[in-house]
């Protein structure tokens, strides 16, 4: 019975085992079928990729696809590849050391494989697994020729399959020497240099035949990351990369150990030579390339991808801007080291129309440096509308008559001074901005608060990581560029709508694909803030520190700005001189100064006028043949005459009820106010003194900012009745000092605020010479007429007579 039971059990186990084997066979069969299906499907896919691969067009192997730049009118400006960026050189004219540098770096088994290096692919696969995808490439020189000639740069399976197939085909049709020649004439080296011959001239100003081992290694290291390894911009990174190439050349036996060490001993910066003068509009084209790269398009595609690049360039404005900066036809410049940067853009769209990147396009010290877009200098008083008064109007609805007490002010042991060392008691915001007084500006900033000021600036394209009271008068740590300030001020002239400045409207690929790169509108502030700030900045230009930039007949707003000399520099002057202004059509920012502020190179008071003269010349020219409407007052703003001047108030806020005044008394008040302004102007002219602000107060204590008694809003003029004002038993408002609201000086020499601080001062002289004659002013013939040529002594070259009675 037991044996019988055992037999049954064995039968069951055998049956169960057979069932498992059957299941396993089914699974394996299904798996094999799946593999076969996948292989078949994969083979079909691979075959379809190969069939759809482009043909080996000999023309594409030899000639790049040039990209073309168009201006704002869709007219061709120039090609940014081709003959002016690329020279063809035969392989026999390329030294062996140059060839070997690229072979050691890109494809050491180039002369052994048939287009695909499986060993290199395996090594790259391991590296990518260990270090992450993209750590190392497996492409041979042949594959790179195929990719650069026929395929897109996208990293897809389809492209890699087509690349491998075409590489094998290329090896069958051409010799190794021919393929290497194609590669060396096609590869992109940065700085717009296409091909090794152009690269040799771009970086060393010599022919390929004369390249040293060290120079050859530097070039061989660039194609991997042309922008990152750019020796002009990043010499340290470029040197490390060059040394890696030299080590590879030594490793593979192309050079000796001594040659390696000798080549490594030469600093990269000593290898570089002056670049030839670039093609026309180079400052603008440089920014075009930057904007495209920032949009995610590689430099290689820009120079070799056959793109159509539609820009915002106004060729007439660009030519004139370059002429103003690089010749003495309009302005006499003091010396060759004097720098200037200019950005002109469309107020309503942010489209950049012209860029003046430098006065000397071929200067060697800062090769290719663009002072309009790359420089970061302290903005001085040009920042006051952005950090002080603008956010005050926006958040608290201040009127242009908003009163501040101009009185001694000390923050964290640092005394804040006005440029003339005087105090004026109760003063309106308009008057404080007109004459660029510091104490009201700092008080406005303290009342606004750091967070509101930062937020307002950020909406205008000026992000600030940190902020101090010194920032209220331009004492920045890192500074801003003319491009940023032009964009910020344009928003004031565009009803509070900000557009990030842009140079490219769209990019069109050869296959028809378009990428829109125009700027999108951002509501940065209320329309009342924009209009009220504009109205005050119009006063600055007509009656204040910016009068030298005024253009008769043109509705214009703007602001001057300068920065104090370092404490070790003796003399009256500034480190930077700015003017930023705008109409309803154009906005422009101008910076002038030196690379380094020294005892020999600093901006004197006479030189500080040049920024305003540059602005006036360019704005006059671009406005001459177009109609420029005045800024339109929005319904949110109401006007009221206060103290003989029309002031602006936000609708819905308390507006002072002005008692009736006899016409005779009214005229007398206006006359007295004009006398005070004239005395203020005369004081500046007699002393030839630019308004200066202390702006380097970075150690001002934040807690003291918050606790400052000056943060409280000052009362309005006590002669003005407020709506629903209580009877006379109410306590009267504080009386201002005797010189309330007056800009009249006391005849003393201004202290200038240059008390051992590296601060800012505002150009308030207005450009008058010592005899009170206006420098470069014009008769009232409308915009663009007779801006005049002015030399550093402030004497007008124009025969036209001044119409502003000698005021700056």
Short mmCIF file of N, CA, C and O in Angstrom, two decimals, residues 374-431:
data_model
loop_
_atom_site.label_atom_id
_atom_site.label_comp_id
_atom_site.label_asym_id
_atom_site.label_seq_id
_atom_site.Cartn_x
_atom_site.Cartn_y
_atom_site.Cartn_z
N UNK A 374 27.99 95.22 -21.48
CA UNK A 374 28.74 94.41 -20.53
C UNK A 374 29.23 95.18 -19.30
O UNK A 374 29.47 94.58 -18.26
N UNK A 375 29.43 96.47 -19.43
CA UNK A 375 29.96 97.23 -18.30
C UNK A 375 28.95 97.27 -17.16
O UNK A 375 27.74 97.34 -17.38
N UNK A 376 29.44 97.21 -15.94
CA UNK A 376 28.60 97.29 -14.74
C UNK A 376 29.18 98.37 -13.84
O UNK A 376 30.12 98.13 -13.09
N UNK A 377 28.63 99.56 -13.93
CA UNK A 377 29.15 100.69 -13.17
C UNK A 377 28.07 101.26 -12.26
O UNK A 377 26.87 101.12 -12.51
N UNK A 378 28.52 101.93 -11.19
CA UNK A 378 27.56 102.55 -10.28
C UNK A 378 26.71 103.57 -11.04
O UNK A 378 27.25 104.36 -11.80
N UNK A 379 25.39 103.55 -10.83
CA UNK A 379 24.51 104.40 -11.65
C UNK A 379 24.37 105.83 -11.16
O UNK A 379 23.77 106.64 -11.85
N UNK A 380 24.89 106.15 -9.95
CA UNK A 380 24.70 107.51 -9.44
C UNK A 380 23.24 107.85 -9.31
O UNK A 380 22.39 107.01 -9.01
N UNK A 381 22.91 109.12 -9.57
CA UNK A 381 21.55 109.60 -9.35
C UNK A 381 20.53 109.10 -10.38
O UNK A 381 19.33 109.34 -10.21
N UNK A 382 20.99 108.41 -11.42
CA UNK A 382 20.01 107.86 -12.37
C UNK A 382 19.14 106.80 -11.70
O UNK A 382 18.08 106.45 -12.24
N UNK A 383 19.55 106.33 -10.53
CA UNK A 383 18.77 105.28 -9.86
C UNK A 383 17.64 105.87 -9.01
O UNK A 383 16.75 105.13 -8.58
N UNK A 384 17.65 107.16 -8.75
CA UNK A 384 16.66 107.76 -7.84
C UNK A 384 15.21 107.54 -8.29
O UNK A 384 14.36 107.23 -7.45
N UNK A 385 14.88 107.68 -9.57
CA UNK A 385 13.50 107.38 -9.97
C UNK A 385 13.12 105.92 -9.76
O UNK A 385 11.94 105.60 -9.59
N UNK A 386 14.11 105.02 -9.77
CA UNK A 386 13.84 103.58 -9.72
C UNK A 386 13.73 103.05 -8.30
O UNK A 386 12.88 102.20 -8.00
N UNK A 387 14.57 103.53 -7.39
CA UNK A 387 14.57 103.00 -6.03
C UNK A 387 13.91 103.92 -5.01
O UNK A 387 13.50 103.45 -3.94
N UNK A 388 13.79 105.21 -5.30
CA UNK A 388 13.32 106.16 -4.29
C UNK A 388 11.92 106.70 -4.59
O UNK A 388 10.95 106.38 -3.91
N UNK A 389 11.84 107.50 -5.65
CA UNK A 389 10.60 108.22 -5.91
C UNK A 389 9.56 107.39 -6.65
O UNK A 389 8.36 107.49 -6.36
N UNK A 390 9.99 106.55 -7.59
CA UNK A 390 9.04 105.71 -8.34
C UNK A 390 8.23 104.80 -7.44
O UNK A 390 6.99 104.81 -7.48
N UNK A 391 8.88 103.98 -6.60
CA UNK A 391 8.10 103.11 -5.71
C UNK A 391 7.27 103.88 -4.69
O UNK A 391 6.24 103.40 -4.24
N UNK A 392 7.71 105.11 -4.32
CA UNK A 392 6.92 105.92 -3.41
C UNK A 392 5.60 106.34 -4.02
O UNK A 392 4.54 106.30 -3.38
N UNK A 393 5.65 106.73 -5.29
CA UNK A 393 4.41 107.09 -5.99
C UNK A 393 3.54 105.85 -6.17
O UNK A 393 2.32 105.89 -5.97
N UNK A 394 4.17 104.74 -6.55
CA UNK A 394 3.43 103.52 -6.83
C UNK A 394 2.69 102.99 -5.60
O UNK A 394 1.51 102.64 -5.67
N UNK A 395 3.36 102.93 -4.45
CA UNK A 395 2.79 102.29 -3.27
C UNK A 395 2.03 103.27 -2.36
O UNK A 395 1.06 102.88 -1.72
N UNK A 396 2.50 104.52 -2.30
CA UNK A 396 1.88 105.47 -1.37
C UNK A 396 1.15 106.60 -2.08
O UNK A 396 0.59 107.47 -1.44
N UNK A 397 1.19 106.59 -3.40
CA UNK A 397 0.50 107.60 -4.22
C UNK A 397 0.95 109.01 -3.84
O UNK A 397 0.13 109.92 -3.69
N UNK A 398 2.24 109.17 -3.70
CA UNK A 398 2.79 110.50 -3.43
C UNK A 398 2.47 111.42 -4.60
O UNK A 398 2.47 111.01 -5.76
N UNK A 399 2.26 112.67 -4.29
CA UNK A 399 2.12 113.67 -5.34
C UNK A 399 3.50 114.20 -5.70
O UNK A 399 4.48 113.97 -4.98
N UNK A 400 3.60 114.91 -6.81
CA UNK A 400 4.89 115.50 -7.17
C UNK A 400 5.25 116.64 -6.21
O UNK A 400 6.39 117.10 -6.21
N UNK A 401 4.26 117.06 -5.40
CA UNK A 401 4.51 118.10 -4.41
C UNK A 401 4.82 117.51 -3.04
O UNK A 401 5.01 118.23 -2.07
N UNK A 402 4.89 116.21 -2.94
CA UNK A 402 5.23 115.53 -1.71
C UNK A 402 6.43 116.20 -1.05
O UNK A 402 7.45 116.42 -1.68
N UNK A 403 6.30 116.55 0.25
CA UNK A 403 7.33 117.31 0.94
C UNK A 403 8.29 116.40 1.72
O UNK A 403 7.88 115.44 2.37
N UNK A 404 9.58 116.73 1.61
CA UNK A 404 10.62 116.12 2.44
C UNK A 404 11.35 117.22 3.18
O UNK A 404 11.49 118.34 2.66
N UNK A 405 11.82 116.93 4.37
CA UNK A 405 12.61 117.89 5.12
C UNK A 405 14.08 117.67 4.79
O UNK A 405 14.66 116.65 5.14
N UNK A 406 14.64 118.64 4.10
CA UNK A 406 16.05 118.59 3.73
C UNK A 406 16.85 119.17 4.90
O UNK A 406 16.92 120.38 5.08
N UNK A 407 17.44 118.29 5.68
CA UNK A 407 18.09 118.67 6.93
C UNK A 407 19.26 117.72 7.18
O UNK A 407 19.39 116.70 6.49
N UNK A 408 20.12 118.02 8.14
CA UNK A 408 21.24 117.10 8.43
C UNK A 408 20.73 115.68 8.69
O UNK A 408 19.77 115.47 9.42
N UNK A 409 21.40 114.71 8.09
CA UNK A 409 20.98 113.32 8.21
C UNK A 409 22.22 112.43 8.35
O UNK A 409 23.14 112.51 7.54
N UNK A 410 22.24 111.63 9.40
CA UNK A 410 23.34 110.71 9.64
C UNK A 410 22.79 109.30 9.82
O UNK A 410 21.84 109.09 10.57
N UNK A 411 23.38 108.35 9.09
CA UNK A 411 22.97 106.95 9.20
C UNK A 411 24.21 106.11 9.50
O UNK A 411 25.17 106.11 8.73
N UNK A 412 24.14 105.42 10.64
CA UNK A 412 25.24 104.57 11.07
C UNK A 412 26.58 105.33 11.10
O UNK A 412 27.61 104.86 10.64
N UNK A 413 26.52 106.53 11.60
CA UNK A 413 27.72 107.33 11.75
C UNK A 413 28.18 108.01 10.48
O UNK A 413 29.20 108.72 10.48
N UNK A 414 27.47 107.82 9.39
CA UNK A 414 27.84 108.44 8.12
C UNK A 414 26.88 109.58 7.79
O UNK A 414 25.67 109.40 7.78
N UNK A 415 27.46 110.74 7.55
CA UNK A 415 26.64 111.90 7.25
C UNK A 415 26.29 111.92 5.77
O UNK A 415 27.15 111.80 4.90
N UNK A 416 25.00 112.07 5.49
CA UNK A 416 24.54 112.21 4.11
C UNK A 416 24.56 113.68 3.75
O UNK A 416 24.07 114.52 4.51
N UNK A 417 25.11 114.00 2.61
CA UNK A 417 25.23 115.40 2.20
C UNK A 417 24.61 115.63 0.84
O UNK A 417 24.59 114.75 -0.01
N UNK A 418 24.14 116.84 0.63
CA UNK A 418 23.77 117.29 -0.71
C UNK A 418 25.04 117.75 -1.42
O UNK A 418 26.06 118.02 -0.78
N UNK A 419 24.97 117.86 -2.72
CA UNK A 419 26.17 118.17 -3.49
C UNK A 419 26.77 119.52 -3.14
O UNK A 419 27.98 119.74 -3.29
N UNK A 420 25.94 120.46 -2.65
CA UNK A 420 26.47 121.78 -2.31
C UNK A 420 26.62 121.98 -0.81
O UNK A 420 26.96 123.07 -0.36
N UNK A 421 26.35 120.95 -0.02
CA UNK A 421 26.52 121.06 1.42
C UNK A 421 25.45 121.88 2.11
O UNK A 421 25.59 122.19 3.30
N UNK A 422 24.38 122.24 1.41
CA UNK A 422 23.34 123.09 1.98
C UNK A 422 22.10 122.27 2.33
O UNK A 422 21.91 121.15 1.86
N UNK A 423 21.23 122.86 3.18
CA UNK A 423 19.95 122.26 3.55
C UNK A 423 18.85 123.27 3.24
O UNK A 423 19.03 124.47 3.43
N UNK A 424 17.71 122.78 2.81
CA UNK A 424 16.66 123.68 2.34
C UNK A 424 15.35 123.51 3.09
O UNK A 424 14.33 124.00 2.65
N UNK A 425 15.34 122.79 4.18
CA UNK A 425 14.10 122.62 4.92
C UNK A 425 13.09 121.84 4.11
O UNK A 425 13.41 120.87 3.43
N UNK A 426 11.86 122.25 4.16
CA UNK A 426 10.79 121.56 3.44
C UNK A 426 10.95 121.80 1.94
O UNK A 426 11.00 122.94 1.48
N UNK A 427 11.01 120.68 1.18
CA UNK A 427 11.23 120.78 -0.27
C UNK A 427 10.38 119.73 -0.96
O UNK A 427 10.18 118.62 -0.44
N UNK A 428 9.85 120.07 -2.11
CA UNK A 428 8.99 119.13 -2.83
C UNK A 428 9.83 118.04 -3.51
O UNK A 428 11.02 118.22 -3.79
N UNK A 429 9.18 116.92 -3.79
CA UNK A 429 9.84 115.82 -4.48
C UNK A 429 10.32 116.27 -5.86
O UNK A 429 11.40 115.91 -6.31
N UNK A 430 9.51 117.07 -6.54
CA UNK A 430 9.90 117.55 -7.87
C UNK A 430 11.18 118.37 -7.79
O UNK A 430 12.11 118.16 -8.58
N UNK A 431 11.25 119.28 -6.83
CA UNK A 431 12.42 120.13 -6.71
C UNK A 431 13.64 119.31 -6.31
O UNK A 431 14.76 119.55 -6.79
#
